């Protein structure tokens, strides 16, 4: 007999990760839990989600403001305490740890993204339409690959978005170039812009920017975060280039 499904919402899924007590024997023996990174990633994600929900909940013009306010309220525990914040930036944190943290944040967002933001019920579909703006990483198409690596010279972290469905990520515009020939110009869709912005925010959370001062031109940033995504033209050019160099090698 099928019971009515009680799928946890995205907020509940994250809270469950944060609140779960580790029972792994290896962690209990060693006294330090290897799963702390997972909890930290869940806290980071909940923090991002709740910040966006609180802004939407206060937007009088948003017809779903009440719904967003309800979901926002569920981000607090029964004592009214907020989700437990995780401090991300640590002075002198090795770049390897930062990239690992960013990777864990992205993985957690994509995992939690499988749970619905809005509870099952009437009106779910119309509400769900607007949810991507709260969670661009969780709502990104499954086929998309997101990779994080340390940039050359250890001064940057690069986040690459690959395998983007063309119709999801790019808007084609027919324009006339300087030789009066027709060409297609690709601009990122709103969904891709949102995803890039969110990934940048996740990366920047590990950055320090206390004390940057434009007056003295002193930048206290410890590294830069770049988010890269190739448009269909660049992808096509790269494919041709790879075919050619392969032909040269074998021929
Ligand atoms: Zn553990």
mmCIF file of C-alpha atoms and ligand atoms in Angstrom:
data_model
loop_
_atom_site.group_PDB
_atom_site.id
_atom_site.type_symbol
_atom_site.label_atom_id
_atom_site.label_comp_id
_atom_site.label_asym_id
_atom_site.label_seq_id
_atom_site.Cartn_x
_atom_site.Cartn_y
_atom_site.Cartn_z
ATOM 1 C CA UNK A 1 0.000 0.000 0.000
ATOM 2 C CA UNK A 2 1.491 3.297 -1.082
ATOM 3 C CA UNK A 3 1.798 5.908 1.620
ATOM 4 C CA UNK A 4 1.463 9.553 0.671
ATOM 5 C CA UNK A 5 4.975 10.633 -0.240
ATOM 6 C CA UNK A 6 6.682 12.802 2.302
ATOM 7 C CA UNK A 7 9.576 14.051 0.286
ATOM 8 C CA UNK A 8 11.748 16.467 2.192
ATOM 9 C CA UNK A 9 12.002 19.940 0.743
ATOM 10 C CA UNK A 10 15.335 21.460 -0.191
ATOM 11 C CA UNK A 11 15.566 23.326 3.129
ATOM 12 C CA UNK A 12 14.746 20.148 5.083
ATOM 13 C CA UNK A 13 17.288 18.129 3.099
ATOM 14 C CA UNK A 14 20.011 20.639 3.994
ATOM 15 C CA UNK A 15 18.989 20.775 7.645
ATOM 16 C CA UNK A 16 19.121 16.984 7.785
ATOM 17 C CA UNK A 17 22.737 17.038 6.591
ATOM 18 C CA UNK A 18 23.648 19.756 9.108
ATOM 19 C CA UNK A 19 21.920 18.047 12.024
ATOM 20 C CA UNK A 20 22.916 14.471 11.275
ATOM 21 C CA UNK A 21 25.170 12.929 13.843
ATOM 22 C CA UNK A 22 28.063 11.027 12.409
ATOM 23 C CA UNK A 23 27.960 7.324 13.245
ATOM 24 C CA UNK A 24 30.813 6.253 11.009
ATOM 25 C CA UNK A 25 33.061 4.003 13.156
ATOM 26 C CA UNK A 26 36.270 5.438 11.678
ATOM 27 C CA UNK A 27 35.220 8.991 12.640
ATOM 28 C CA UNK A 28 34.243 7.905 16.157
ATOM 29 C CA UNK A 29 37.530 6.075 16.656
ATOM 30 C CA UNK A 30 39.696 8.940 15.443
ATOM 31 C CA UNK A 31 37.661 11.601 17.248
ATOM 32 C CA UNK A 32 37.529 13.864 14.190
ATOM 33 C CA UNK A 33 34.695 13.576 11.720
ATOM 34 C CA UNK A 34 35.697 13.454 8.082
ATOM 35 C CA UNK A 35 32.234 14.600 7.121
ATOM 36 C CA UNK A 36 32.513 18.128 8.511
ATOM 37 C CA UNK A 37 33.131 19.455 4.999
ATOM 38 C CA UNK A 38 29.768 18.113 3.917
ATOM 39 C CA UNK A 39 28.011 19.871 6.794
ATOM 40 C CA UNK A 40 29.852 23.100 6.073
ATOM 41 C CA UNK A 41 28.735 22.896 2.439
ATOM 42 C CA UNK A 42 25.118 22.379 3.546
ATOM 43 C CA UNK A 43 25.364 25.426 5.851
ATOM 44 C CA UNK A 44 26.806 27.544 3.039
ATOM 45 C CA UNK A 45 24.024 26.498 0.708
ATOM 46 C CA UNK A 46 21.266 27.104 3.246
ATOM 47 C CA UNK A 47 22.731 30.514 3.953
ATOM 48 C CA UNK A 48 22.694 31.488 0.248
ATOM 49 C CA UNK A 49 19.186 30.133 -0.236
ATOM 50 C CA UNK A 50 17.731 31.864 2.820
ATOM 51 C CA UNK A 51 19.307 35.191 1.933
ATOM 52 C CA UNK A 52 17.618 35.142 -1.470
ATOM 53 C CA UNK A 53 14.323 33.926 -0.016
ATOM 54 C CA UNK A 54 14.276 36.697 2.570
ATOM 55 C CA UNK A 55 14.690 39.345 -0.132
ATOM 56 C CA UNK A 56 11.906 37.770 -2.214
ATOM 57 C CA UNK A 57 9.656 37.423 0.846
ATOM 58 C CA UNK A 58 9.835 41.151 1.417
ATOM 59 C CA UNK A 59 9.132 42.047 -2.186
ATOM 60 C CA UNK A 60 5.573 43.377 -2.164
ATOM 61 C CA UNK A 61 5.268 43.046 -5.926
ATOM 62 C CA UNK A 62 6.056 39.328 -5.910
ATOM 63 C CA UNK A 63 2.817 37.360 -5.999
ATOM 64 C CA UNK A 64 4.555 34.373 -4.377
ATOM 65 C CA UNK A 65 6.087 36.464 -1.556
ATOM 66 C CA UNK A 66 3.973 34.617 1.026
ATOM 67 C CA UNK A 67 5.256 31.250 -0.215
ATOM 68 C CA UNK A 68 8.852 32.436 -0.141
ATOM 69 C CA UNK A 69 8.292 33.776 3.403
ATOM 70 C CA UNK A 70 6.977 30.361 4.502
ATOM 71 C CA UNK A 71 9.976 28.533 3.062
ATOM 72 C CA UNK A 72 12.281 31.136 4.593
ATOM 73 C CA UNK A 73 10.698 30.582 8.017
ATOM 74 C CA UNK A 74 11.358 26.838 7.702
ATOM 75 C CA UNK A 75 15.066 27.615 7.574
ATOM 76 C CA UNK A 76 14.941 28.268 11.313
ATOM 77 C CA UNK A 77 14.777 25.593 13.963
ATOM 78 C CA UNK A 78 11.934 25.172 16.496
ATOM 79 C CA UNK A 79 13.703 27.511 18.937
ATOM 80 C CA UNK A 80 13.776 30.251 16.351
ATOM 81 C CA UNK A 81 17.540 29.979 16.028
ATOM 82 C CA UNK A 82 18.996 30.584 12.638
ATOM 83 C CA UNK A 83 20.766 27.933 10.646
ATOM 84 C CA UNK A 84 24.295 27.709 11.936
ATOM 85 C CA UNK A 85 26.563 29.909 9.920
ATOM 86 C CA UNK A 86 29.854 28.668 8.645
ATOM 87 C CA UNK A 87 32.767 31.010 8.267
ATOM 88 C CA UNK A 88 34.347 30.264 4.948
ATOM 89 C CA UNK A 89 37.329 32.547 4.667
ATOM 90 C CA UNK A 90 40.326 31.611 6.703
ATOM 91 C CA UNK A 91 43.504 33.661 6.458
ATOM 92 C CA UNK A 92 46.264 31.698 4.847
ATOM 93 C CA UNK A 93 44.003 28.825 3.901
ATOM 94 C CA UNK A 94 45.764 26.769 1.212
ATOM 95 C CA UNK A 95 44.336 27.139 -2.298
ATOM 96 C CA UNK A 96 43.808 23.370 -2.420
ATOM 97 C CA UNK A 97 41.485 23.592 0.581
ATOM 98 C CA UNK A 98 39.603 26.508 -0.925
ATOM 99 C CA UNK A 99 39.016 24.729 -4.211
ATOM 100 C CA UNK A 100 37.982 21.609 -2.287
ATOM 101 C CA UNK A 101 35.509 23.732 -0.316
ATOM 102 C CA UNK A 102 34.071 25.276 -3.477
ATOM 103 C CA UNK A 103 33.756 21.820 -5.044
ATOM 104 C CA UNK A 104 31.944 20.552 -1.940
ATOM 105 C CA UNK A 105 29.581 23.553 -2.049
ATOM 106 C CA UNK A 106 28.710 22.886 -5.690
ATOM 107 C CA UNK A 107 28.231 19.166 -5.077
ATOM 108 C CA UNK A 108 25.943 19.865 -2.123
ATOM 109 C CA UNK A 109 23.907 22.406 -4.100
ATOM 110 C CA UNK A 110 23.376 19.921 -6.926
ATOM 111 C CA UNK A 111 22.448 17.146 -4.502
ATOM 112 C CA UNK A 112 20.012 19.309 -2.525
ATOM 113 C CA UNK A 113 18.665 20.660 -5.817
ATOM 114 C CA UNK A 114 17.000 17.296 -6.410
ATOM 115 C CA UNK A 115 14.606 18.031 -3.520
ATOM 116 C CA UNK A 116 11.770 20.423 -4.331
ATOM 117 C CA UNK A 117 12.007 23.945 -2.967
ATOM 118 C CA UNK A 118 8.234 24.159 -2.653
ATOM 119 C CA UNK A 119 6.182 21.548 -0.773
ATOM 120 C CA UNK A 120 3.958 19.317 -2.903
ATOM 121 C CA UNK A 121 0.533 20.819 -3.271
ATOM 122 C CA UNK A 122 -1.718 22.852 -5.478
ATOM 123 C CA UNK A 123 0.034 25.561 -7.415
ATOM 124 C CA UNK A 124 3.373 23.771 -7.163
ATOM 125 C CA UNK A 125 4.061 23.968 -10.865
ATOM 126 C CA UNK A 126 3.510 27.696 -11.218
ATOM 127 C CA UNK A 127 5.560 28.364 -8.092
ATOM 128 C CA UNK A 128 8.323 26.033 -9.152
ATOM 129 C CA UNK A 129 8.757 28.066 -12.320
ATOM 130 C CA UNK A 130 10.234 30.892 -10.305
ATOM 131 C CA UNK A 131 12.522 28.808 -8.100
ATOM 132 C CA UNK A 132 15.609 28.789 -10.299
ATOM 133 C CA UNK A 133 16.486 32.305 -9.204
ATOM 134 C CA UNK A 134 16.896 31.121 -5.607
ATOM 135 C CA UNK A 135 19.151 28.267 -6.499
ATOM 136 C CA UNK A 136 20.800 28.513 -9.925
ATOM 137 C CA UNK A 137 23.275 25.699 -9.158
ATOM 138 C CA UNK A 138 20.627 23.285 -7.870
ATOM 139 C CA UNK A 139 18.368 24.066 -10.812
ATOM 140 C CA UNK A 140 21.064 23.790 -13.485
ATOM 141 C CA UNK A 141 20.431 21.011 -16.061
ATOM 142 C CA UNK A 142 21.879 17.646 -14.989
ATOM 143 C CA UNK A 143 24.098 17.310 -18.057
ATOM 144 C CA UNK A 144 26.091 20.418 -17.144
ATOM 145 C CA UNK A 145 29.571 19.742 -15.795
ATOM 146 C CA UNK A 146 31.133 22.182 -13.361
ATOM 147 C CA UNK A 147 34.847 21.946 -12.693
ATOM 148 C CA UNK A 148 36.945 23.918 -10.232
ATOM 149 C CA UNK A 149 40.679 24.322 -10.461
ATOM 150 C CA UNK A 150 43.496 26.544 -9.323
ATOM 151 C CA UNK A 151 44.563 29.052 -11.984
ATOM 152 C CA UNK A 152 48.120 29.556 -13.195
ATOM 153 C CA UNK A 153 50.382 31.127 -10.594
ATOM 154 C CA UNK A 154 48.059 30.234 -7.723
ATOM 155 C CA UNK A 155 46.508 33.711 -7.868
ATOM 156 C CA UNK A 156 43.098 32.621 -9.051
ATOM 157 C CA UNK A 157 40.436 29.973 -8.916
ATOM 158 C CA UNK A 158 38.751 29.088 -12.192
ATOM 159 C CA UNK A 159 35.307 27.561 -12.332
ATOM 160 C CA UNK A 160 34.439 26.062 -15.721
ATOM 161 C CA UNK A 161 30.933 25.325 -16.927
ATOM 162 C CA UNK A 162 30.902 22.655 -19.656
ATOM 163 C CA UNK A 163 28.354 20.587 -21.561
ATOM 164 C CA UNK A 164 25.811 23.405 -21.534
ATOM 165 C CA UNK A 165 22.594 22.620 -23.457
ATOM 166 C CA UNK A 166 22.686 25.233 -26.210
ATOM 167 C CA UNK A 167 19.004 26.167 -26.028
ATOM 168 C CA UNK A 168 19.253 26.560 -22.240
ATOM 169 C CA UNK A 169 22.432 28.571 -22.092
ATOM 170 C CA UNK A 170 22.661 30.695 -25.221
ATOM 171 C CA UNK A 171 20.581 33.159 -27.149
ATOM 172 C CA UNK A 172 21.393 33.451 -30.855
ATOM 173 C CA UNK A 173 21.216 36.822 -32.496
ATOM 174 C CA UNK A 174 21.672 37.328 -36.243
ATOM 175 C CA UNK A 175 23.874 40.326 -36.830
ATOM 176 C CA UNK A 176 25.800 41.820 -39.743
ATOM 177 C CA UNK A 177 29.552 41.960 -39.275
ATOM 178 C CA UNK A 178 31.961 44.648 -40.516
ATOM 179 C CA UNK A 179 32.237 43.004 -43.949
ATOM 180 C CA UNK A 180 28.479 43.197 -44.272
ATOM 181 C CA UNK A 181 28.157 39.458 -43.810
ATOM 182 C CA UNK A 182 25.550 37.827 -41.671
ATOM 183 C CA UNK A 183 26.776 36.073 -38.560
ATOM 184 C CA UNK A 184 25.378 34.657 -35.332
ATOM 185 C CA UNK A 185 26.260 36.362 -32.092
ATOM 186 C CA UNK A 186 25.796 34.284 -28.956
ATOM 187 C CA UNK A 187 24.841 35.914 -25.690
ATOM 188 C CA UNK A 188 24.353 34.000 -22.435
ATOM 189 C CA UNK A 189 20.740 33.333 -21.411
ATOM 190 C CA UNK A 190 19.427 34.703 -18.123
ATOM 191 C CA UNK A 191 19.672 31.182 -16.648
ATOM 192 C CA UNK A 192 23.370 30.917 -17.567
ATOM 193 C CA UNK A 193 24.064 34.440 -16.281
ATOM 194 C CA UNK A 194 22.429 33.471 -12.987
ATOM 195 C CA UNK A 195 24.462 30.267 -12.776
ATOM 196 C CA UNK A 196 27.702 32.160 -13.457
ATOM 197 C CA UNK A 197 26.809 34.775 -10.848
ATOM 198 C CA UNK A 198 26.051 32.139 -8.238
ATOM 199 C CA UNK A 199 29.268 30.216 -8.898
ATOM 200 C CA UNK A 200 31.209 33.460 -8.629
ATOM 201 C CA UNK A 201 29.511 34.147 -5.279
ATOM 202 C CA UNK A 202 30.367 30.647 -4.024
ATOM 203 C CA UNK A 203 34.012 31.196 -4.989
ATOM 204 C CA UNK A 204 34.202 34.711 -3.573
ATOM 205 C CA UNK A 205 32.901 33.471 -0.229
ATOM 206 C CA UNK A 206 36.338 31.904 0.246
ATOM 207 C CA UNK A 207 38.045 35.164 -0.595
ATOM 208 C CA UNK A 208 39.150 37.872 1.757
ATOM 209 C CA UNK A 209 38.304 41.397 0.898
ATOM 210 C CA UNK A 210 38.583 43.074 4.218
ATOM 211 C CA UNK A 211 40.746 46.118 3.930
ATOM 212 C CA UNK A 212 40.644 46.600 0.182
ATOM 213 C CA UNK A 213 40.981 50.341 -0.173
ATOM 214 C CA UNK A 214 40.523 52.145 -3.464
ATOM 215 C CA UNK A 215 42.041 55.343 -1.994
ATOM 216 C CA UNK A 216 45.371 53.732 -1.337
ATOM 217 C CA UNK A 217 44.968 51.274 -4.196
ATOM 218 C CA UNK A 218 45.605 48.504 -1.737
ATOM 219 C CA UNK A 219 43.898 45.279 -2.620
ATOM 220 C CA UNK A 220 43.625 42.787 0.192
ATOM 221 C CA UNK A 221 41.958 40.189 -1.964
ATOM 222 C CA UNK A 222 43.850 36.963 -1.734
ATOM 223 C CA UNK A 223 42.829 35.609 -5.126
ATOM 224 C CA UNK A 224 40.531 36.136 -8.090
ATOM 225 C CA UNK A 225 37.584 33.995 -9.086
ATOM 226 C CA UNK A 226 36.837 33.450 -12.779
ATOM 227 C CA UNK A 227 33.834 31.627 -14.147
ATOM 228 C CA UNK A 228 34.242 30.440 -17.740
ATOM 229 C CA UNK A 229 31.712 29.070 -20.203
ATOM 230 C CA UNK A 230 32.391 28.660 -23.933
ATOM 231 C CA UNK A 231 29.754 29.826 -26.408
ATOM 232 C CA UNK A 232 28.773 27.511 -29.312
ATOM 233 C CA UNK A 233 31.180 29.307 -31.708
ATOM 234 C CA UNK A 234 34.164 28.809 -29.448
ATOM 235 C CA UNK A 235 33.199 25.168 -28.928
ATOM 236 C CA UNK A 236 32.973 24.593 -32.688
ATOM 237 C CA UNK A 237 36.342 26.284 -33.291
ATOM 238 C CA UNK A 238 37.944 24.222 -30.567
ATOM 239 C CA UNK A 239 36.521 20.988 -32.005
ATOM 240 C CA UNK A 240 37.993 21.830 -35.444
ATOM 241 C CA UNK A 241 41.337 22.693 -33.865
ATOM 242 C CA UNK A 242 41.418 19.426 -31.927
ATOM 243 C CA UNK A 243 40.524 17.413 -35.043
ATOM 244 C CA UNK A 244 43.303 19.144 -36.995
ATOM 245 C CA UNK A 245 46.000 18.633 -34.409
ATOM 246 C CA UNK A 246 44.968 14.997 -34.033
ATOM 247 C CA UNK A 247 45.203 14.580 -37.815
ATOM 248 C CA UNK A 248 48.676 16.152 -37.773
ATOM 249 C CA UNK A 249 49.825 13.795 -35.031
ATOM 250 C CA UNK A 250 48.570 10.649 -36.723
ATOM 251 C CA UNK A 251 49.239 11.769 -40.316
HETATM 252 ZN ZN1 LIG B 1 32.081 11.535 10.139
#
